[in-house]
């Protein structure tokens, strides 16, 4: 069974979260991580079986960082995974590899597994530079880490042009890029890294994506906010 990570972004208000939990929270979620907005951590902890994840983390620890949430604080809510470097944060918050490196260090020190997002934009894909772009995104961070740290990271390959658009690469393309990522990390750091695919995963394409043996799971945005659709994805994934 592949790992499912739901990134609920800022889609849901409190009533919608409660409704989502009511419909989904009691099913078997042993391989399903939900990353809600911070104010809803307690609701998911108290009322659901989902593994708790975070959409982000502060690049500094406990202290004077107004508006941030530190890895220690995440840990105190039993957060087990945290997304780092989502393309929306790279783009809107201008997070670069240096920031992402510090975020990953903070997470590892609190024993939270980073889900490190990488991916190319449409222009980069069309100029055939996908592998160069994602290789650089990986190495700029991994070159500063120990092997024992890299082993705890999960990579989420998310082509930016596939996020929220309803368009996905064909299976062969995802397979090829995933194998490139795995080979790169294996050759350079001697680590067998887990790789998730993200970008417009939904109930229509989940069984087709399930045929890609190289991927270890999915990072799901929009479809993770709709209870019925998410349940269908979970069911399909457990076949
Ligand atoms: P999407 O988002 O599933 O809505 O395309 C994926 C993501 O941003 O992680």
CSV table of C-alpha atoms and ligand atoms in Angstrom, one decimal:
chain,number,residue,atom,x,y,z
A,1,UNK,CA,0.0,0.0,0.0
A,2,UNK,CA,1.3,3.4,-0.9
A,3,UNK,CA,1.5,6.4,1.5
A,4,UNK,CA,-1.2,9.0,1.0
A,5,UNK,CA,-0.5,12.5,2.2
A,6,UNK,CA,-3.3,15.0,2.1
A,7,UNK,CA,-2.3,18.7,1.9
A,8,UNK,CA,-5.5,20.6,2.8
A,9,UNK,CA,-3.8,24.0,2.3
A,10,UNK,CA,-6.2,26.8,3.3
A,11,UNK,CA,-9.2,25.3,1.6
A,12,UNK,CA,-11.4,24.5,4.7
A,13,UNK,CA,-13.0,26.6,7.4
A,14,UNK,CA,-13.7,25.0,10.8
A,15,UNK,CA,-17.2,23.7,10.0
A,16,UNK,CA,-15.9,22.1,6.8
A,17,UNK,CA,-13.1,20.5,8.7
A,18,UNK,CA,-15.5,19.0,11.2
A,19,UNK,CA,-17.6,17.7,8.4
A,20,UNK,CA,-14.6,16.2,6.7
A,21,UNK,CA,-13.6,14.4,9.9
A,22,UNK,CA,-17.1,13.2,10.6
A,23,UNK,CA,-17.1,11.5,7.2
A,24,UNK,CA,-13.6,10.1,7.1
A,25,UNK,CA,-12.0,10.1,10.5
A,26,UNK,CA,-12.9,6.7,11.7
A,27,UNK,CA,-11.8,4.6,8.8
A,28,UNK,CA,-8.5,2.8,8.7
A,29,UNK,CA,-5.9,5.5,8.2
A,30,UNK,CA,-2.7,3.7,9.0
A,31,UNK,CA,-1.0,4.8,5.8
A,32,UNK,CA,-2.8,8.2,5.5
A,33,UNK,CA,-1.3,11.5,6.7
A,34,UNK,CA,-3.4,14.6,6.8
A,35,UNK,CA,-1.8,18.1,6.8
A,36,UNK,CA,-4.4,20.5,8.0
A,37,UNK,CA,-3.9,24.2,8.9
A,38,UNK,CA,-2.4,24.6,12.3
A,39,UNK,CA,-5.7,25.7,14.1
A,40,UNK,CA,-7.2,22.3,13.3
A,41,UNK,CA,-4.5,20.0,14.7
A,42,UNK,CA,-6.4,19.4,17.9
A,43,UNK,CA,-9.6,18.5,16.1
A,44,UNK,CA,-7.7,15.9,14.0
A,45,UNK,CA,-5.9,14.5,17.0
A,46,UNK,CA,-9.1,14.2,19.1
A,47,UNK,CA,-11.6,13.1,16.5
A,48,UNK,CA,-9.8,11.2,13.7
A,49,UNK,CA,-7.4,8.3,13.1
A,50,UNK,CA,-5.3,10.1,10.6
A,51,UNK,CA,-1.6,10.5,11.1
A,52,UNK,CA,-1.0,14.2,11.6
A,53,UNK,CA,1.3,16.2,9.3
A,54,UNK,CA,2.1,19.8,8.9
A,55,UNK,CA,2.1,22.0,5.8
A,56,UNK,CA,5.2,23.9,6.9
A,57,UNK,CA,7.5,24.6,9.8
A,58,UNK,CA,9.5,27.6,11.0
A,59,UNK,CA,13.2,27.7,10.0
A,60,UNK,CA,14.0,28.6,13.6
A,61,UNK,CA,13.3,26.8,16.9
A,62,UNK,CA,11.4,27.9,20.0
A,63,UNK,CA,11.8,31.6,20.6
A,64,UNK,CA,11.0,35.0,19.2
A,65,UNK,CA,9.5,34.4,15.7
A,66,UNK,CA,6.1,36.0,15.5
A,67,UNK,CA,3.6,34.1,13.5
A,68,UNK,CA,5.8,31.1,13.0
A,69,UNK,CA,5.2,27.5,14.3
A,70,UNK,CA,8.4,25.7,15.3
A,71,UNK,CA,9.2,22.0,15.0
A,72,UNK,CA,9.1,21.6,18.8
A,73,UNK,CA,5.6,23.0,18.8
A,74,UNK,CA,4.6,20.6,16.0
A,75,UNK,CA,6.0,17.7,17.9
A,76,UNK,CA,4.0,18.6,20.9
A,77,UNK,CA,0.9,18.0,18.8
A,78,UNK,CA,2.2,14.6,17.7
A,79,UNK,CA,3.0,15.7,14.2
A,80,UNK,CA,4.9,13.0,12.4
A,81,UNK,CA,5.5,14.5,9.0
A,82,UNK,CA,5.9,18.0,7.6
A,83,UNK,CA,5.9,19.3,4.0
A,84,UNK,CA,8.8,21.5,3.2
A,85,UNK,CA,9.4,23.6,0.1
A,86,UNK,CA,5.9,23.3,-1.5
A,87,UNK,CA,6.0,25.2,-4.7
A,88,UNK,CA,3.4,27.6,-3.3
A,89,UNK,CA,5.8,28.6,-0.6
A,90,UNK,CA,8.8,28.6,-2.9
A,91,UNK,CA,6.9,31.0,-5.1
A,92,UNK,CA,4.8,33.2,-2.7
A,93,UNK,CA,7.2,33.2,0.3
A,94,UNK,CA,10.3,33.1,-1.8
A,95,UNK,CA,11.7,30.1,0.1
A,96,UNK,CA,15.1,29.1,-1.3
A,97,UNK,CA,17.3,26.0,-0.7
A,98,UNK,CA,19.0,27.6,2.2
A,99,UNK,CA,15.7,28.3,4.1
A,100,UNK,CA,14.5,24.8,3.2
A,101,UNK,CA,17.8,23.3,4.5
A,102,UNK,CA,17.2,25.0,7.9
A,103,UNK,CA,13.6,23.9,8.0
A,104,UNK,CA,14.6,20.3,7.4
A,105,UNK,CA,17.3,20.5,10.1
A,106,UNK,CA,14.7,21.8,12.6
A,107,UNK,CA,12.3,18.9,11.7
A,108,UNK,CA,14.9,16.2,12.0
A,109,UNK,CA,16.0,17.5,15.4
A,110,UNK,CA,12.4,17.1,16.5
A,111,UNK,CA,12.2,13.7,15.0
A,112,UNK,CA,9.6,14.7,12.4
A,113,UNK,CA,9.9,13.3,8.8
A,114,UNK,CA,10.3,16.1,6.2
A,115,UNK,CA,8.4,15.7,2.9
A,116,UNK,CA,10.6,17.7,0.6
A,117,UNK,CA,8.8,19.0,-2.5
A,118,UNK,CA,10.6,19.5,-5.8
A,119,UNK,CA,9.3,20.1,-9.3
A,120,UNK,CA,9.7,22.0,-12.5
A,121,UNK,CA,7.5,24.7,-14.0
A,122,UNK,CA,6.0,24.4,-17.5
A,123,UNK,CA,8.7,26.5,-19.2
A,124,UNK,CA,11.4,24.3,-17.7
A,125,UNK,CA,9.6,21.2,-18.8
A,126,UNK,CA,9.2,22.5,-22.3
A,127,UNK,CA,12.9,23.3,-22.6
A,128,UNK,CA,13.6,19.8,-21.5
A,129,UNK,CA,15.4,20.8,-18.3
A,130,UNK,CA,13.2,19.0,-15.7
A,131,UNK,CA,16.0,16.7,-14.5
A,132,UNK,CA,18.5,19.6,-14.2
A,133,UNK,CA,16.0,21.6,-12.2
A,134,UNK,CA,15.0,18.9,-9.8
A,135,UNK,CA,18.5,17.6,-9.5
A,136,UNK,CA,19.7,21.1,-8.4
A,137,UNK,CA,16.8,21.4,-6.0
A,138,UNK,CA,17.8,18.1,-4.3
A,139,UNK,CA,21.6,18.6,-4.3
A,140,UNK,CA,21.5,22.2,-2.9
A,141,UNK,CA,19.9,20.8,0.2
A,142,UNK,CA,21.1,17.2,0.4
A,143,UNK,CA,24.8,18.1,0.0
A,144,UNK,CA,24.6,19.8,3.4
A,145,UNK,CA,23.1,16.8,5.2
A,146,UNK,CA,24.5,13.6,6.6
A,147,UNK,CA,23.4,10.3,5.2
A,148,UNK,CA,21.5,9.5,8.4
A,149,UNK,CA,19.5,12.6,7.9
A,150,UNK,CA,18.8,12.0,4.2
A,151,UNK,CA,17.4,8.6,5.1
A,152,UNK,CA,14.6,10.2,7.0
A,153,UNK,CA,13.5,12.5,4.2
A,154,UNK,CA,10.7,11.7,1.7
A,155,UNK,CA,10.7,13.5,-1.6
A,156,UNK,CA,7.5,14.7,-3.2
A,157,UNK,CA,7.9,15.2,-6.9
A,158,UNK,CA,5.3,17.7,-8.0
A,159,UNK,CA,5.5,19.2,-11.5
A,160,UNK,CA,4.3,22.8,-10.8
A,161,UNK,CA,2.2,22.8,-14.0
A,162,UNK,CA,0.3,19.7,-12.7
A,163,UNK,CA,-0.7,21.3,-9.4
A,164,UNK,CA,-4.4,22.2,-9.3
A,165,UNK,CA,-4.7,22.1,-13.1
A,166,UNK,CA,-6.3,18.6,-13.6
A,167,UNK,CA,-3.4,17.7,-15.9
A,168,UNK,CA,-0.8,15.1,-15.0
A,169,UNK,CA,2.3,13.7,-16.8
A,170,UNK,CA,1.7,10.3,-18.4
A,171,UNK,CA,2.8,7.3,-16.3
A,172,UNK,CA,6.0,6.8,-18.2
A,173,UNK,CA,7.1,10.3,-17.6
A,174,UNK,CA,6.4,10.1,-13.8
A,175,UNK,CA,8.2,6.7,-13.8
A,176,UNK,CA,11.2,8.1,-15.6
A,177,UNK,CA,11.5,11.2,-13.3
A,178,UNK,CA,11.0,9.2,-10.2
A,179,UNK,CA,13.7,6.7,-11.2
A,180,UNK,CA,16.0,9.6,-12.0
A,181,UNK,CA,15.4,11.0,-8.4
A,182,UNK,CA,16.0,7.6,-6.8
A,183,UNK,CA,19.1,6.9,-8.8
A,184,UNK,CA,20.6,10.3,-8.1
A,185,UNK,CA,20.1,10.0,-4.3
A,186,UNK,CA,21.3,6.4,-4.4
A,187,UNK,CA,24.4,7.1,-6.4
A,188,UNK,CA,25.4,10.2,-4.5
A,189,UNK,CA,24.4,9.4,-0.9
A,190,UNK,CA,23.8,5.7,-0.9
A,191,UNK,CA,20.2,6.1,0.3
A,192,UNK,CA,17.1,4.5,-1.1
A,193,UNK,CA,14.8,7.4,-0.9
A,194,UNK,CA,11.0,7.3,-0.9
A,195,UNK,CA,9.3,9.4,-3.6
A,196,UNK,CA,5.7,10.6,-3.7
A,197,UNK,CA,4.0,11.9,-6.8
A,198,UNK,CA,1.8,15.1,-6.4
A,199,UNK,CA,-0.1,17.2,-8.8
A,200,UNK,CA,-3.8,16.7,-9.7
A,201,UNK,CA,-4.1,13.3,-8.1
A,202,UNK,CA,-7.9,12.5,-7.9
A,203,UNK,CA,-10.4,9.7,-7.9
A,204,UNK,CA,-10.4,9.5,-11.7
A,205,UNK,CA,-6.6,8.9,-12.1
A,206,UNK,CA,-5.7,7.2,-8.8
A,207,UNK,CA,-5.9,3.6,-10.2
A,208,UNK,CA,-3.9,4.5,-13.3
A,209,UNK,CA,-1.2,6.2,-11.1
A,210,UNK,CA,-1.3,3.1,-8.9
A,211,UNK,CA,0.3,1.2,-11.8
A,212,UNK,CA,3.6,3.2,-11.4
A,213,UNK,CA,5.6,0.8,-9.3
A,214,UNK,CA,8.4,3.4,-8.7
A,215,UNK,CA,6.3,5.8,-6.7
A,216,UNK,CA,5.8,5.2,-3.0
A,217,UNK,CA,2.8,7.3,-2.5
A,218,UNK,CA,0.9,10.6,-3.3
A,219,UNK,CA,0.8,14.1,-2.2
A,220,UNK,CA,-2.8,15.2,-2.7
A,221,UNK,CA,-4.1,18.8,-2.5
A,222,UNK,CA,-7.7,19.6,-3.7
A,223,UNK,CA,-8.9,16.0,-3.6
A,224,UNK,CA,-7.9,15.6,0.0
A,225,UNK,CA,-10.4,18.2,1.1
A,226,UNK,CA,-13.4,16.4,-0.3
A,227,UNK,CA,-14.4,13.6,2.0
A,228,UNK,CA,-16.2,11.3,-0.5
A,229,UNK,CA,-13.4,11.7,-3.1
A,230,UNK,CA,-10.7,11.2,-0.5
A,231,UNK,CA,-12.4,8.0,0.8
A,232,UNK,CA,-12.5,6.7,-2.7
A,233,UNK,CA,-8.8,7.4,-3.2
A,234,UNK,CA,-8.0,5.6,0.1
A,235,UNK,CA,-10.1,2.6,-1.0
A,236,UNK,CA,-8.5,2.4,-4.4
A,237,UNK,CA,-5.1,2.6,-2.9
A,238,UNK,CA,-5.8,-0.2,-0.5
A,239,UNK,CA,-6.7,-2.7,-3.2
B,1,LIG,P1,-3.4,19.3,-6.2
B,1,LIG,O1,-2.3,19.9,-5.2
B,1,LIG,O2,-3.6,17.8,-5.8
B,1,LIG,O3,-4.6,20.1,-5.8
B,1,LIG,O4,-3.0,19.4,-7.6
B,1,LIG,C1,-1.2,19.1,-4.9
B,1,LIG,C2,-0.2,19.9,-4.0
B,1,LIG,O5,-0.2,21.1,-4.2
B,1,LIG,O6,0.5,19.3,-3.2
